[in-house]
Coordinates of C-alpha atoms and ligand atoms in Angstrom, one line a residue:
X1 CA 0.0 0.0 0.0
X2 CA 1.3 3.4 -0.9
X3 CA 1.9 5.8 2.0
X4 CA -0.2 8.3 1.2
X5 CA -3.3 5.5 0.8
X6 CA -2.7 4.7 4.4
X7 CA -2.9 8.4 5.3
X8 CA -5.7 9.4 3.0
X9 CA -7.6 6.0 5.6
X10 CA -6.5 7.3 8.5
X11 CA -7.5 11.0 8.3
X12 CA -10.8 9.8 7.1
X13 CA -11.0 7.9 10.1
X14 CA -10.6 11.4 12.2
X15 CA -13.2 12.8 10.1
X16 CA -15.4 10.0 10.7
X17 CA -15.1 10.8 14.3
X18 CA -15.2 14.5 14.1
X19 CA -18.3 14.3 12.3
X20 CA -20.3 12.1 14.8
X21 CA -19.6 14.8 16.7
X22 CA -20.7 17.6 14.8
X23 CA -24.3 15.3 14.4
X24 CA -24.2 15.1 18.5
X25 CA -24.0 19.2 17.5
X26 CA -27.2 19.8 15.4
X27 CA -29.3 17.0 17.5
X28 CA -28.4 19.1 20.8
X29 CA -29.6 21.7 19.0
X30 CA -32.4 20.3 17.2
X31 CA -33.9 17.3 18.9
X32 CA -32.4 16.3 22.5
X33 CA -34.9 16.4 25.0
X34 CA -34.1 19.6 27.4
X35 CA -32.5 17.5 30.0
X36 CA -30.3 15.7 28.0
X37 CA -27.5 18.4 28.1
X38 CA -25.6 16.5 31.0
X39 CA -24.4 13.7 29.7
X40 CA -25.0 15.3 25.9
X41 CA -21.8 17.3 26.9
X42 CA -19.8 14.5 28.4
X43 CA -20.1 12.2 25.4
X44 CA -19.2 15.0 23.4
X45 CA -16.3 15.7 25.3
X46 CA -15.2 12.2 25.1
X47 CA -15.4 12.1 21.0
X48 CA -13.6 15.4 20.6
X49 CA -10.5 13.5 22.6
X50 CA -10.9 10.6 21.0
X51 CA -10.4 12.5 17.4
X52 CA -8.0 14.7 18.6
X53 CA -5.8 11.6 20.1
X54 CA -6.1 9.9 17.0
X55 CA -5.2 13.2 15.0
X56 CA -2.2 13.9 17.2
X57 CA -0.7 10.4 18.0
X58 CA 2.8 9.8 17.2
X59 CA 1.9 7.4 14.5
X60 CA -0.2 10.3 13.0
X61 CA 3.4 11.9 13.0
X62 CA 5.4 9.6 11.6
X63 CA 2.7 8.7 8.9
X64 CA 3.0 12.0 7.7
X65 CA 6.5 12.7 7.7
X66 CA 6.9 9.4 5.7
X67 CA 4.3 10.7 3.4
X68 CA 6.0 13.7 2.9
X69 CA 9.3 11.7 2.0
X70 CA 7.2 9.9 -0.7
X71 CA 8.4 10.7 -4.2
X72 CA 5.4 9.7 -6.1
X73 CA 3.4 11.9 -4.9
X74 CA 1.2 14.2 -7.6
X75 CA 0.8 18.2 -7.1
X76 CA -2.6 17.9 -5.0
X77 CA -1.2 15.1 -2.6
X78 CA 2.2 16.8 -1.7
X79 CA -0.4 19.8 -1.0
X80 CA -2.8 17.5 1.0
X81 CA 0.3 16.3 3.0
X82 CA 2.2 19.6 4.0
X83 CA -1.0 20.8 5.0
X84 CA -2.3 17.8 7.1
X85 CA 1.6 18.4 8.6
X86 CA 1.3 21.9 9.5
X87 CA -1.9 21.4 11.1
X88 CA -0.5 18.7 12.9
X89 CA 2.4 20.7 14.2
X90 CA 0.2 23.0 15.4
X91 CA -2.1 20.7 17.4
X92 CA 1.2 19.2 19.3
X93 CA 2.2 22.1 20.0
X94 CA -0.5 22.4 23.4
X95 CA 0.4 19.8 25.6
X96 CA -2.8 17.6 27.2
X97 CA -2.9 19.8 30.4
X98 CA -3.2 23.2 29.1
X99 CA -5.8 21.7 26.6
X100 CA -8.2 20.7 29.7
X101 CA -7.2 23.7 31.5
X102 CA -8.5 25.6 28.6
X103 CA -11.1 23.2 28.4
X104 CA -12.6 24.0 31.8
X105 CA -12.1 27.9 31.8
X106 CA -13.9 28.2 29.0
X107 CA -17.0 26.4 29.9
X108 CA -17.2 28.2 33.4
X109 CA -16.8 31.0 30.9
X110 CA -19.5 30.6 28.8
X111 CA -21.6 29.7 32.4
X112 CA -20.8 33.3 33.6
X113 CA -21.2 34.6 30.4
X114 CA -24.8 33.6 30.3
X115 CA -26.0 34.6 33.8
X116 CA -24.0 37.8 33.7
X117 CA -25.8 38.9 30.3
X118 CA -29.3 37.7 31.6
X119 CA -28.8 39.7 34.9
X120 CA -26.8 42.3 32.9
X121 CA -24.4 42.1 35.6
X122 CA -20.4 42.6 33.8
X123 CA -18.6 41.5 37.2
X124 CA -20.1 38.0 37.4
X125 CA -18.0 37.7 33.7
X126 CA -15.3 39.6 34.5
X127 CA -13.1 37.2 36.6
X128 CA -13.3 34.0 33.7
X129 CA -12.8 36.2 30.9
X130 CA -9.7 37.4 32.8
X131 CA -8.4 34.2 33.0
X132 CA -9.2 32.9 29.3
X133 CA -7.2 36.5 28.3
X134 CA -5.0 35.0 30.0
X135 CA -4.6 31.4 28.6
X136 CA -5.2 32.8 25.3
X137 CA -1.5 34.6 25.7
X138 CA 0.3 31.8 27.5
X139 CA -1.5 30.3 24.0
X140 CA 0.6 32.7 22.0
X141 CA 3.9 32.2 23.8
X142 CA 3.5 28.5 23.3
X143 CA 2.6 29.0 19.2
X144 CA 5.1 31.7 19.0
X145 CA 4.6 35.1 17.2
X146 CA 7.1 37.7 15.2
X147 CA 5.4 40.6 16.1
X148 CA 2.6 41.0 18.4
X149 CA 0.8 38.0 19.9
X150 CA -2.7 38.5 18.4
X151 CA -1.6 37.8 14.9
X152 CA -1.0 34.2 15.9
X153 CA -4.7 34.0 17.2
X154 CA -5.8 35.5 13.8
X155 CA -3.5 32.9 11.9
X156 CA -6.2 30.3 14.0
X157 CA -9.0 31.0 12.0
X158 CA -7.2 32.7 8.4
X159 CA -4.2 31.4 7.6
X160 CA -1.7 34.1 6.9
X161 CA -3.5 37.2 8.2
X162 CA -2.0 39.4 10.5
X163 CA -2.6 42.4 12.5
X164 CA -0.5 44.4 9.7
X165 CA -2.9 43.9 7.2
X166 CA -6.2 44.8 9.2
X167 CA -4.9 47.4 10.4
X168 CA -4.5 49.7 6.8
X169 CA -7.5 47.6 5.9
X170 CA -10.2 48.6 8.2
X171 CA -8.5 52.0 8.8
X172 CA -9.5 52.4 5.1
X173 CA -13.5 51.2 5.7
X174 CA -13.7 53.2 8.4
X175 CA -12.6 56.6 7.0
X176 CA -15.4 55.9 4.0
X177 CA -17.7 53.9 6.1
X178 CA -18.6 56.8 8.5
X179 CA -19.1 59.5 6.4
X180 CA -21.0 57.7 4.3
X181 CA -23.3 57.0 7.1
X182 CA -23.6 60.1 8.2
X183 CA -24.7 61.2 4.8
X184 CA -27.4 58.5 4.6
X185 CA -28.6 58.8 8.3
X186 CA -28.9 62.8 7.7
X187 CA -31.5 62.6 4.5
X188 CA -35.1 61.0 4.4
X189 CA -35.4 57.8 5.2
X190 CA -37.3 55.2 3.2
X191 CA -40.5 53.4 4.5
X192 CA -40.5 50.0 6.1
X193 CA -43.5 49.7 7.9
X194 CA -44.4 46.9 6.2
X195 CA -41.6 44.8 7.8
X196 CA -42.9 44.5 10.8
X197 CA -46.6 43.2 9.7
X198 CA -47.8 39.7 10.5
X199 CA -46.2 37.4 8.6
X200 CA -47.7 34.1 9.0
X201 CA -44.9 31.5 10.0
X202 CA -45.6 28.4 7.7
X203 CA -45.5 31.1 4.8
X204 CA -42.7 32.3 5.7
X205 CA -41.0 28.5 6.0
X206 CA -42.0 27.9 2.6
X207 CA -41.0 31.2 1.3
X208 CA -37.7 30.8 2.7
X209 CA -37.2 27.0 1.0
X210 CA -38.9 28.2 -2.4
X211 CA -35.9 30.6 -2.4
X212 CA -33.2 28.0 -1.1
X213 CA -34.2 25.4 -3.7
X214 CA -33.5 28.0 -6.3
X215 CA -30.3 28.9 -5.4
X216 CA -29.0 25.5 -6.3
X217 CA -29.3 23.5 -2.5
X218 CA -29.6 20.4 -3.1
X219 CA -32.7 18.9 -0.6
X220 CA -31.3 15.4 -1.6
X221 CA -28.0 16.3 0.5
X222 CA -29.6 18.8 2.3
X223 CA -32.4 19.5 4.6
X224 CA -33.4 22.8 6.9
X225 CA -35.0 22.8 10.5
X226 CA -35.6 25.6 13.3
X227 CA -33.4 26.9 15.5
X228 CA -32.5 29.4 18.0
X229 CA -29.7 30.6 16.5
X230 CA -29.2 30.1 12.6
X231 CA -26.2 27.7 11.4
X232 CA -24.9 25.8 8.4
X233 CA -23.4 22.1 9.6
X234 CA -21.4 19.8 7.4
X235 CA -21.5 15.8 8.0
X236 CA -19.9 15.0 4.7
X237 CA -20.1 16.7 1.2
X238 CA -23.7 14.9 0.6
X239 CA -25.2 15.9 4.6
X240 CA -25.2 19.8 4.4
X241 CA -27.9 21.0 6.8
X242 CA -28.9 24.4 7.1
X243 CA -31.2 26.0 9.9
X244 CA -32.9 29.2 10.4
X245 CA -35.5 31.3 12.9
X246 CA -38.5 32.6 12.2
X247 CA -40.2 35.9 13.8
X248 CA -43.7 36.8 12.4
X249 CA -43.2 40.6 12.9
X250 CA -39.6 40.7 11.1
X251 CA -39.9 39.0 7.9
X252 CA -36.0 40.1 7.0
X253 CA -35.6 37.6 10.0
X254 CA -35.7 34.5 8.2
X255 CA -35.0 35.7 4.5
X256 CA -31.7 37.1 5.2
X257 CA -30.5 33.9 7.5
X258 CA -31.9 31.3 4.6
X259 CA -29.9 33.2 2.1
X260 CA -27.1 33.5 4.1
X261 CA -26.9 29.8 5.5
X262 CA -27.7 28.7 1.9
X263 CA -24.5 30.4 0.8
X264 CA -22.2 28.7 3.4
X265 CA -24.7 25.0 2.3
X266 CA -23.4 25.5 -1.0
X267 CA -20.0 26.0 -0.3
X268 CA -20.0 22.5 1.9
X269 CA -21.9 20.6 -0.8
X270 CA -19.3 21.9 -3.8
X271 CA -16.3 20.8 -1.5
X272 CA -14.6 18.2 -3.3
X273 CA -16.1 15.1 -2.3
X274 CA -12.8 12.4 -3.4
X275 CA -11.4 14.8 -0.9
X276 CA -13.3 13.7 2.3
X277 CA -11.4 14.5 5.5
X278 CA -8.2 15.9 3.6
X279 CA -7.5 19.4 3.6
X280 CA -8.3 19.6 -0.4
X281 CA -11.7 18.8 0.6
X282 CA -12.4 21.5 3.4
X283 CA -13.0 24.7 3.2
X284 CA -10.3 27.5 2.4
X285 CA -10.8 29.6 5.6
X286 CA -13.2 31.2 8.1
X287 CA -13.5 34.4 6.0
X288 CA -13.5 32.6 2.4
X289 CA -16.6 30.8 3.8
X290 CA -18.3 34.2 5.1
X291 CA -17.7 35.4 1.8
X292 CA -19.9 32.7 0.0
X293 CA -22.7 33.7 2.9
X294 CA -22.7 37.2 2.3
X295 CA -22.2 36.8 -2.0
X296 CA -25.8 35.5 -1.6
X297 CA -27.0 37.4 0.9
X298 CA -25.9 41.0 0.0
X299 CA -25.3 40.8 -3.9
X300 CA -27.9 38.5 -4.8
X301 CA -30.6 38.9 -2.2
X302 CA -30.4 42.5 -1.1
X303 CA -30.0 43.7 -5.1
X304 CA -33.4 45.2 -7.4
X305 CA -33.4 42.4 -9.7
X306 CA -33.7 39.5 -7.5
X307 CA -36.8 40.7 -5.6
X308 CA -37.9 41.9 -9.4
X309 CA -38.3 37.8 -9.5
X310 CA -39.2 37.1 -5.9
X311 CA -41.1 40.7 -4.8
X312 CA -44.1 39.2 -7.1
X313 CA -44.2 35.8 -5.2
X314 CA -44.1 37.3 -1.9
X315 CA -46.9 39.4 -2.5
X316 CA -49.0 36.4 -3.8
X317 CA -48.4 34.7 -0.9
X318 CA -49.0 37.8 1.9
X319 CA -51.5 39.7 -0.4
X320 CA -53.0 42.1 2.9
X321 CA -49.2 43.1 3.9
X322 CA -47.9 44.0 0.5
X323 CA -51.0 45.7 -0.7
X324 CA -49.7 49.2 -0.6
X325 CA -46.1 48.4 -1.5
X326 CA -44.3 48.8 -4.7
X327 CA -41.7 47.0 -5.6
X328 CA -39.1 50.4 -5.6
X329 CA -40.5 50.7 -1.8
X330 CA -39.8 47.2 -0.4
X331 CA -35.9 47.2 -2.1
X332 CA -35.4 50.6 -0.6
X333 CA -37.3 49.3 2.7
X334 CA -34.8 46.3 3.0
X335 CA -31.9 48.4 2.2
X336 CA -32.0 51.1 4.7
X337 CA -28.8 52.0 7.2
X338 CA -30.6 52.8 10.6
X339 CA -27.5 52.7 13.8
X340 CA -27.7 50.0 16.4
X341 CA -26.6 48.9 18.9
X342 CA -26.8 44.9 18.3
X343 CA -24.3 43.1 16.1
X344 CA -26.6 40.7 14.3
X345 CA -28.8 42.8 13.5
X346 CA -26.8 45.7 12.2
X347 CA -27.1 46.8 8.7
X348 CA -24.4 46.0 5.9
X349 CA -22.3 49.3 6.9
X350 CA -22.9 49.3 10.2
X351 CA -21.9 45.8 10.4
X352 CA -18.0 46.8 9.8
X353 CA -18.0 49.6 12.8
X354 CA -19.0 46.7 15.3
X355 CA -16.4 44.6 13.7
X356 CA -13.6 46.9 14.5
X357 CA -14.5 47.6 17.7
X358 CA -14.4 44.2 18.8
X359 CA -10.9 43.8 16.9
X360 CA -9.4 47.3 18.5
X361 CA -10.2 45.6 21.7
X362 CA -9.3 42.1 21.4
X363 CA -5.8 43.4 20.4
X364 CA -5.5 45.7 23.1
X365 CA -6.2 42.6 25.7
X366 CA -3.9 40.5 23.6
X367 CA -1.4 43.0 24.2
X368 CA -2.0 43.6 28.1
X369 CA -2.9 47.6 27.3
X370 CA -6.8 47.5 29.0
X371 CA -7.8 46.0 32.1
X372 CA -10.5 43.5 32.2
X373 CA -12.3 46.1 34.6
X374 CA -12.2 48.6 32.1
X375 CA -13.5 46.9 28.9
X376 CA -17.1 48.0 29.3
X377 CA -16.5 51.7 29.4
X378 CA -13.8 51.0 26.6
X379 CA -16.6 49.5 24.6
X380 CA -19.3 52.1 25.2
X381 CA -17.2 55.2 24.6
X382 CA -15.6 53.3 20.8
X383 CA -19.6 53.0 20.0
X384 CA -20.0 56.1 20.6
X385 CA -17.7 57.7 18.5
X386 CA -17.8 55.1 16.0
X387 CA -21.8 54.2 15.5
X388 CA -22.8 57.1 17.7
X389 CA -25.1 55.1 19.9
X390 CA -25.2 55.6 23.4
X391 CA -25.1 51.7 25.1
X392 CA -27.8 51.3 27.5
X393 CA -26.6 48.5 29.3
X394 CA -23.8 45.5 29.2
X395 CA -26.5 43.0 28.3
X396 CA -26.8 45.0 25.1
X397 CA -23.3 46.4 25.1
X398 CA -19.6 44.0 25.8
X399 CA -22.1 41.2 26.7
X400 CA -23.7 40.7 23.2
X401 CA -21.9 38.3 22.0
X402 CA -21.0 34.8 22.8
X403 CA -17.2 34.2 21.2
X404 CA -15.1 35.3 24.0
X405 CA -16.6 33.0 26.2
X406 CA -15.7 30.6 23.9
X407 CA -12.2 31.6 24.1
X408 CA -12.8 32.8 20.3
X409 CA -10.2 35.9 20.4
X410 CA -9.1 36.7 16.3
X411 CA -12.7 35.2 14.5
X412 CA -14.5 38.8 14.6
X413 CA -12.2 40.1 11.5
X414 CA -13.1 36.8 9.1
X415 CA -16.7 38.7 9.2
X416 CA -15.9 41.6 7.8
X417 CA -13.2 40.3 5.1
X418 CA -15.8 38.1 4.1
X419 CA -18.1 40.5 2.5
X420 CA -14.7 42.2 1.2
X421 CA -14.1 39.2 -0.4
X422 CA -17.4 38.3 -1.7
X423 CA -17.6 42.3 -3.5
X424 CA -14.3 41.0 -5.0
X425 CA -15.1 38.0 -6.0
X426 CA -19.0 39.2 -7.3
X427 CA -17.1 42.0 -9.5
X428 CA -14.9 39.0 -11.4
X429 CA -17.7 36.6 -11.8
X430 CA -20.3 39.8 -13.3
X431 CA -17.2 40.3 -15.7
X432 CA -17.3 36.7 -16.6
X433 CA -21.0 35.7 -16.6
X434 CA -22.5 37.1 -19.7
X435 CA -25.5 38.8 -18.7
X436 CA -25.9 37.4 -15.2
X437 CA -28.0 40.4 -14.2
X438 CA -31.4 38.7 -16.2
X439 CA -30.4 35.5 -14.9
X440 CA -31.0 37.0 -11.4
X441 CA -34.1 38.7 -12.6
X442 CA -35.5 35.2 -14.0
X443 CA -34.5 33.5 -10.7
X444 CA -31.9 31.8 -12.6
X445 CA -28.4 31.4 -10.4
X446 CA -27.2 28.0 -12.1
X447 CA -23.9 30.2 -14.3
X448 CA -23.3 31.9 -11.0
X449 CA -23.3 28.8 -9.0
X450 CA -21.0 27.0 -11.5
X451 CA -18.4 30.1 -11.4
X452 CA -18.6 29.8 -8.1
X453 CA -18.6 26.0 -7.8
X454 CA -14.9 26.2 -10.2
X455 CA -13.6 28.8 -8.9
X456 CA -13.9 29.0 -5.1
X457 CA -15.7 25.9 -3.9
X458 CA -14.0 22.9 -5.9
X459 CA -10.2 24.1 -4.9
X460 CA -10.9 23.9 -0.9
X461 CA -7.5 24.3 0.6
X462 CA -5.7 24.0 -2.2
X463 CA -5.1 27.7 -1.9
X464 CA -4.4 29.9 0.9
X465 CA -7.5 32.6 1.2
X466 CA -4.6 35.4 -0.4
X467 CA -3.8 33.2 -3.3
X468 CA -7.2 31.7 -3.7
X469 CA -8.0 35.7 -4.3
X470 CA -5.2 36.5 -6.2
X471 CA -5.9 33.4 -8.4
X472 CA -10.1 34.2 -8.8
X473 CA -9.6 37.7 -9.0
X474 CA -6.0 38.5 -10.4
X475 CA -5.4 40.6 -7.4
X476 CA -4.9 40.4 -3.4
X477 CA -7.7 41.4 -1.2
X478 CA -8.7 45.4 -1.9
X479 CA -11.6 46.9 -0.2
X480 CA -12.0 49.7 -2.4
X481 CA -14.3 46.5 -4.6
X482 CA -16.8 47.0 -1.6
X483 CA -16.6 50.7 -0.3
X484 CA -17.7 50.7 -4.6
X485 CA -20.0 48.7 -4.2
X486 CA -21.7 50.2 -1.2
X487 CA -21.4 53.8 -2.6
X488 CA -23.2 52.9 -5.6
X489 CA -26.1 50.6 -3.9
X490 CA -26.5 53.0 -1.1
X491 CA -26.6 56.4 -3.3
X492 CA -29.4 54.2 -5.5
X493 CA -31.0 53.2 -2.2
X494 CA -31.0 56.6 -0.9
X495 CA -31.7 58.5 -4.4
X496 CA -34.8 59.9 -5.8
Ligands
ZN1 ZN1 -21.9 33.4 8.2

């Protein structure tokens, strides 16, 4: 048997194992009776060990370096292997103790976390997030770093970014980003009353699917269910399932998350499948895969001509709510910039402002320049000046969101590159789709699929997220593709 056969079984083993897990995942979240959580979280526990054992053994080790030594191996395997290695040398890198001690601080994080922002009480946080800053720098020592420890934490979730880059980067957005929001805030603001009518829920679930099924989700490797929070889980490149929430007095609610989830579902289902559990068949990064969710979701879904083919159905199916709406009014309705205070629910400028303030201070904790005690008033005075909203309370304020209690410290920025990369990436395939705008007016997305299916979804990790750009788009990363974009859609919005 040729080395690399024998690795090619054993990493499909891990993914066997990793995946179980990932089903334990969606059924917590789906199905499990409400007591179930107990033990739920133990056997979890003991399947994430038992992958990452089998992932990090020595024999693991030695298979791979004797892969590596092969000399028959094609372009795509060598690439498979010096990836699986540097993943590898990574994971060793923790020893078993810190890994549990990590373990356990982050889920009496996540404990705190949850009682302080239900009794909107910061101090009952403050203590465990203190010591996962912490850990998360002992982290970076161990790893290693050249110049400032957060850029390893980034290099977690996107290979190759550092704190360089989104620095000039989002300095850049944010110099455009405000002004142009203080233009729009300052003029007359479009109607969206309509929003907010009663919007029966089992219309709305098959509203959402019509629209899934068109985009090219495949229901045969595919399927959709409620849940609290919406998410897009992969069990193999044929078990893609996708979730979303419905509220019947915010339509946008459940259209936006189907869209959104049905981008990152169609980035799973195009992964190469030959590639199961190698790194050729998974996905290029964190921000590569937002930038499939918000391609849909903000190019397709937010533009004119693809509610000039669903805007028609909608109002056959919610006649009484529609009534007095023109089609001009509800694109202009679902396109307004209105400040907020909530991440998730921000608009697609606003989004970038809360973005940056969570990455200004992450950094600043990475680098030991902010006291724990400190954060909240750190965070309220950077949304004033930034979003010029005054922050109420924690709940609503440093206590929004649920990553740092997850010890998630670097995965803030993948959200914003993402829709950086998908203006980039949507610019290149409008200049190679021959006139993809009708396609999107008939409800036709199969050319835009299959650009994207070549292009982006088929290579995996064959690429690093700069070279898969480079490669698509014949340049690195440049945000000027969006801040474009957003003038122009926003001056349209905002126009007579
Ligand atoms: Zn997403």
């Amino acid at each position: 048997m040729r080395k690399y056969d024998e690795y090619v079984k054993q990493m499909g083993r891990v993914a066997d194992v990793y995946h179980a897990v990932g089903l334990m995942h969606w059924d917590t979240e789906i199905y499990m009776p409400s007591g179930g959580g107990i033990f739920r979280s133990r056997q979890i526990g003991t399947m994430t060990g038992i992958a990452h054992e089998m992932a990090t053994s020595t024999e693991m080790g030695k298979l791979l370096d004797d892969v590596l030594a092969s000399d028959d191996l094609s372009e795509d395997e060598r690439r498979n292997a010096e990836l699986s290695k540097q993943d590898y040398d990574k994971q060793v890198k923790l020893n078993k103790e810190f890994v549990e001690k990590m373990a356990s601080a982050k889920s009496r994080a996540f404990a705190n976390w949850t009682k302080a922002r239900s009794e909107d009480n910061f101090a009952i946080f403050s203590d465990s997030l203190e010591e996962l800053i912490k850990l998360k720098r002992q982290e970076t020592e161990i790893r290693g770093f050249e110049n400032e420890p957060y850029d390893t934490l980034l290099d977690l979730y996107e290979p190759g970014l550092r704190t360089a880059f989104l620095d000039s980067t989002f300095e850049s957005a944010k110099e455009q980003i405000v002004p142009l929001i203080q233009n729009l805030t300052s003029r007359e603001q479009p109607r969206k009353d309509f929003l907010s009518r009663k919007y029966d829920k089992d219309k709305q679930w098959s509203f959402g699917l019509e629209i899934l099924k068109s985009m090219g989700y495949d229901m045969s490797t595919g399927r959709q269910d409620i849940s609290a929070h919406p998410f897009t889980i992969s069990l193999s490149p044929s078990d893609v399932r996708v979730t979303t929430r419905i509220d019947e007095h915010d339509f946008l609610n459940m259209t936006w998350s189907c869209i959104h989830e049905g981008g990152h579902a169609l980035y799973e289902q195009g992964l190469a499948a030959d590639q199961y559990g190698l790194p050729l068949g998974s996905a290029a990064s964190l921000s590569i895969h937002e930038s499939q969710s918000r391609l849909w979701e903000n190019h397709i879904g937010r533009s004119k001509v693809f509610w000039e083919k669903w805007f028609p159905v909608l109002q056959e199916k919610f006649p009484d709510n529609l009534i007095d709406v023109t089609l001009d009014e509800f694109y202009k309705g679902i396109n307004t910039i209105t400040p907020n205070l909530i991440r998730t629910e921000a608009d697609e400028l606003h989004y970038h402002l809360h973005v940056i303030v969570r990455y200004e201070i992450e950094r600043a904790c990475m680098n030991g320049d902010v006291e724990v005690d400190a954060l909240p008033d750190l965070w309220n005075t950077k949304y004033k000046e930034y979003l010029n909203v005054d922050v109420p309370s924690n709940a609503d304020g440093i206590l929004q969101d649920v990553h740092w209690s997850h010890g998630s410290f670097g995965y803030f920025p993948t959200y914003s590159l993402g829709s950086f990369y998908a203006a980039q990436f949507f610019e290149t395939a409008k200049n190679s789709i021959a006139g993809i705008e009708n396609q999107v007016r008939d409800g036709n997305y199969s050319q835009l699929l299959n650009w994207l299916r070549t292009n982006i979804h088929a290579p995996g990790r064959k690429y690093d997220p700069e070279d898969l750009c480079k490669q698509v788009t014949g340049e690195p990363l440049n945000v000027s593709y969006y801040m474009d974009y957003a003038k122009r859609k926003f001056e349209g919005v905002y126009g007579s």
